Short mmCIF file of C-alpha atoms in Angstrom, two decimals:
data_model
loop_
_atom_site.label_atom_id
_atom_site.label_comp_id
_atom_site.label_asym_id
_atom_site.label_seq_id
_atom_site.Cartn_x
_atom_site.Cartn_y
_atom_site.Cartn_z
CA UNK A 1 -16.28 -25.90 -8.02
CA UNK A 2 -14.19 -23.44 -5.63
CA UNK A 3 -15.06 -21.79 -3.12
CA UNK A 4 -14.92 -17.64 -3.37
CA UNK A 5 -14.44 -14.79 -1.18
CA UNK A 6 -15.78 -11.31 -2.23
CA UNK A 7 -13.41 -8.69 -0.78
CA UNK A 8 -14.53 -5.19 -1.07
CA UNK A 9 -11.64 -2.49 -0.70
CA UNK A 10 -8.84 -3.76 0.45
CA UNK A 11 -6.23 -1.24 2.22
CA UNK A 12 -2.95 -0.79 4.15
CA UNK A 13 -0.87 1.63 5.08
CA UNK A 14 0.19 3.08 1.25
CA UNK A 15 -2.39 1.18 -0.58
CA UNK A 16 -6.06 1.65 -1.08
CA UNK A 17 -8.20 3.89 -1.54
CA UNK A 18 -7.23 6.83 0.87
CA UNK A 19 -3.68 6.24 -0.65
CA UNK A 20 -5.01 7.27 -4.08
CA UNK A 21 -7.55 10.06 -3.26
CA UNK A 22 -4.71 11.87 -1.16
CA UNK A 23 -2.32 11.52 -4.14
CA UNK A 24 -4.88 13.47 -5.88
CA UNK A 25 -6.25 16.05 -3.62
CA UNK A 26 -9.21 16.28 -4.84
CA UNK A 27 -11.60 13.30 -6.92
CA UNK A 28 -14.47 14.06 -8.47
CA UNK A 29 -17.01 11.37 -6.95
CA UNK A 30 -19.47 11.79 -4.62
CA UNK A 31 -18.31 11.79 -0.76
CA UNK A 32 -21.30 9.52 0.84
CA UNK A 33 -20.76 6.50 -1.41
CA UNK A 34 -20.56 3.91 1.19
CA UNK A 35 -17.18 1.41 1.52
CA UNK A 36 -16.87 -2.02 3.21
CA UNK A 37 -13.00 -2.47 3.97
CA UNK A 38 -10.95 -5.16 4.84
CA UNK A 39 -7.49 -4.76 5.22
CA UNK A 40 -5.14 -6.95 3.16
CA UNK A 41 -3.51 -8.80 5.79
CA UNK A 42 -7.08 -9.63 7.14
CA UNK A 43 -8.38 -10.46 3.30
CA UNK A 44 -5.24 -13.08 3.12
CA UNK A 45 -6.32 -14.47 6.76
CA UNK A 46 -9.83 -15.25 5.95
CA UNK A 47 -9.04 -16.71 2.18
CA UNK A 48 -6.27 -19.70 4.33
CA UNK A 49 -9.53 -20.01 6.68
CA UNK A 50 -11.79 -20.71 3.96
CA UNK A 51 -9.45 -22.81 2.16
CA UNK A 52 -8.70 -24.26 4.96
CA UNK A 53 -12.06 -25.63 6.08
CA UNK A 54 -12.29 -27.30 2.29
CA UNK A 55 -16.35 -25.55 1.44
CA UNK A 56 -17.04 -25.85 -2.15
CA UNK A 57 -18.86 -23.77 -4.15
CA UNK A 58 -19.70 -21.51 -1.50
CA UNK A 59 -19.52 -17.23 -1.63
CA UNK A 60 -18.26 -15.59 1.32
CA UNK A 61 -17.76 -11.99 2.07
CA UNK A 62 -14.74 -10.33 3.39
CA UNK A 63 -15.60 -7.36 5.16
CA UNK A 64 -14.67 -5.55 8.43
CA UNK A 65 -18.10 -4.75 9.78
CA UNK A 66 -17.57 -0.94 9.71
CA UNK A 67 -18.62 0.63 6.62
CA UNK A 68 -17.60 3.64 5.58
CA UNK A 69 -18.41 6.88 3.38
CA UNK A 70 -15.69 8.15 1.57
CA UNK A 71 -15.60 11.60 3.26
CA UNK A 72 -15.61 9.20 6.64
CA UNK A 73 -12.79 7.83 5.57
CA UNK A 74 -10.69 10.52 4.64
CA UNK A 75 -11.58 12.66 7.37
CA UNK A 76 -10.04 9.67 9.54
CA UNK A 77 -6.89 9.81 7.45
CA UNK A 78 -6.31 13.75 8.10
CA UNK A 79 -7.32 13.28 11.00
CA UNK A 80 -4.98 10.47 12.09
CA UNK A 81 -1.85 13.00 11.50
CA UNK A 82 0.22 9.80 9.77
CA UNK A 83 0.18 11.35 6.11
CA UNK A 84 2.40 14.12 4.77
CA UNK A 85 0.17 15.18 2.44
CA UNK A 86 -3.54 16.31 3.20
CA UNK A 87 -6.99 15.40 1.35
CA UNK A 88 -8.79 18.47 0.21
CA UNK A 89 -12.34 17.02 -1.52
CA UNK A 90 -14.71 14.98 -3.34
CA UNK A 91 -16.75 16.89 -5.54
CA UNK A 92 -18.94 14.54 -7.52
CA UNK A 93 -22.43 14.29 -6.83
CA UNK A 94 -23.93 11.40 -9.25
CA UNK A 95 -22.43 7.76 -9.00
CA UNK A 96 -24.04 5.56 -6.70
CA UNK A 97 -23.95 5.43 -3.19
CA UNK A 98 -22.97 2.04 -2.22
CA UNK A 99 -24.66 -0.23 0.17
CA UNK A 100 -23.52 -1.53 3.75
CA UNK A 101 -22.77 -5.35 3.90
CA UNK A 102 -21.83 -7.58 6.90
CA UNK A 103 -20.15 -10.66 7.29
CA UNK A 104 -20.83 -12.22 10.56
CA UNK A 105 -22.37 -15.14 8.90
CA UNK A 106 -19.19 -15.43 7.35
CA UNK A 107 -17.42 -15.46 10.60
CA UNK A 108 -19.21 -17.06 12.39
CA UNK A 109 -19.20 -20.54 10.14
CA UNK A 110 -15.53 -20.04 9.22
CA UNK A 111 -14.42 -19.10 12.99
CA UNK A 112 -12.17 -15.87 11.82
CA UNK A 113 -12.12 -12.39 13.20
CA UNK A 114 -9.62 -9.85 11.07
CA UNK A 115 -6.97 -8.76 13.07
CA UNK A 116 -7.54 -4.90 11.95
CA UNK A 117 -11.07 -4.88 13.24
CA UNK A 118 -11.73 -1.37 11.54
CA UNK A 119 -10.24 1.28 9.25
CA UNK A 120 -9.83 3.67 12.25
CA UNK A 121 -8.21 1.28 14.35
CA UNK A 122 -5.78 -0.04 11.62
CA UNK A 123 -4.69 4.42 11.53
CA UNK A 124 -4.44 4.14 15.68
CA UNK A 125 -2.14 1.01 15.21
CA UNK A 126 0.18 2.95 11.91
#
């Protein structure tokens, strides 16, 4: 048995997400569905530290500890002023909204912090 990391969305500069919904302008989902992100370089980091501590059959979550509703998320992107193009809106209303999750017990027993500790600092650091 292996061990597994469950990585929510993963993102960087022109992939993710916010990549997609600005290619479209506007998406038709609800804008206070909640996201847990973890940037790819940070997802990569924290799969060599699990590997590297050898845990079997374990689950652990790769997450950035800053959840995020859609709408939060894009408002940081046209915000940021790094983008040429500009998201306009979500306009669902129905699909779920998500949950929050944190992963300081995963941290904490595999000793790794993510080098983008948030979405909004990853769009300071572009």
């Amino acid at each position: 048995m292996s061990e597994t990391s469950d990585l929510n969305h993963t993102y960087k500069a022109d992939r993710g997400a916010h990549s997609y919904w600005l290619e479209k302008g506007t998406v038709e989902t609800r804008p206070d569905h909640i996201l847990n992100l973890i940037h790819y370089e940070d997802a990569a980091s924290l799969s060599v530290a699990i590997l590297k501590k050898r845990l079997r059959g374990r689950i652990f979550l790769g997450v950035d500890n800053h959840p995020l509703s859609r709408q939060e998320v894009m408002d940081l992107v046209n915000k940021s002023g790094k983008f040429s193009k500009k998201f306009e809106a979500f306009t669902g209303t129905s699909d779920p909204l998500g949950k929050r999750l944190n992963n300081s017990k995963t941290r904490q027993e595999i000793g790794w912090e993510p080098k983008y500790p948030s979405f909004s600092q990853f769009l300071e650091n572009l």
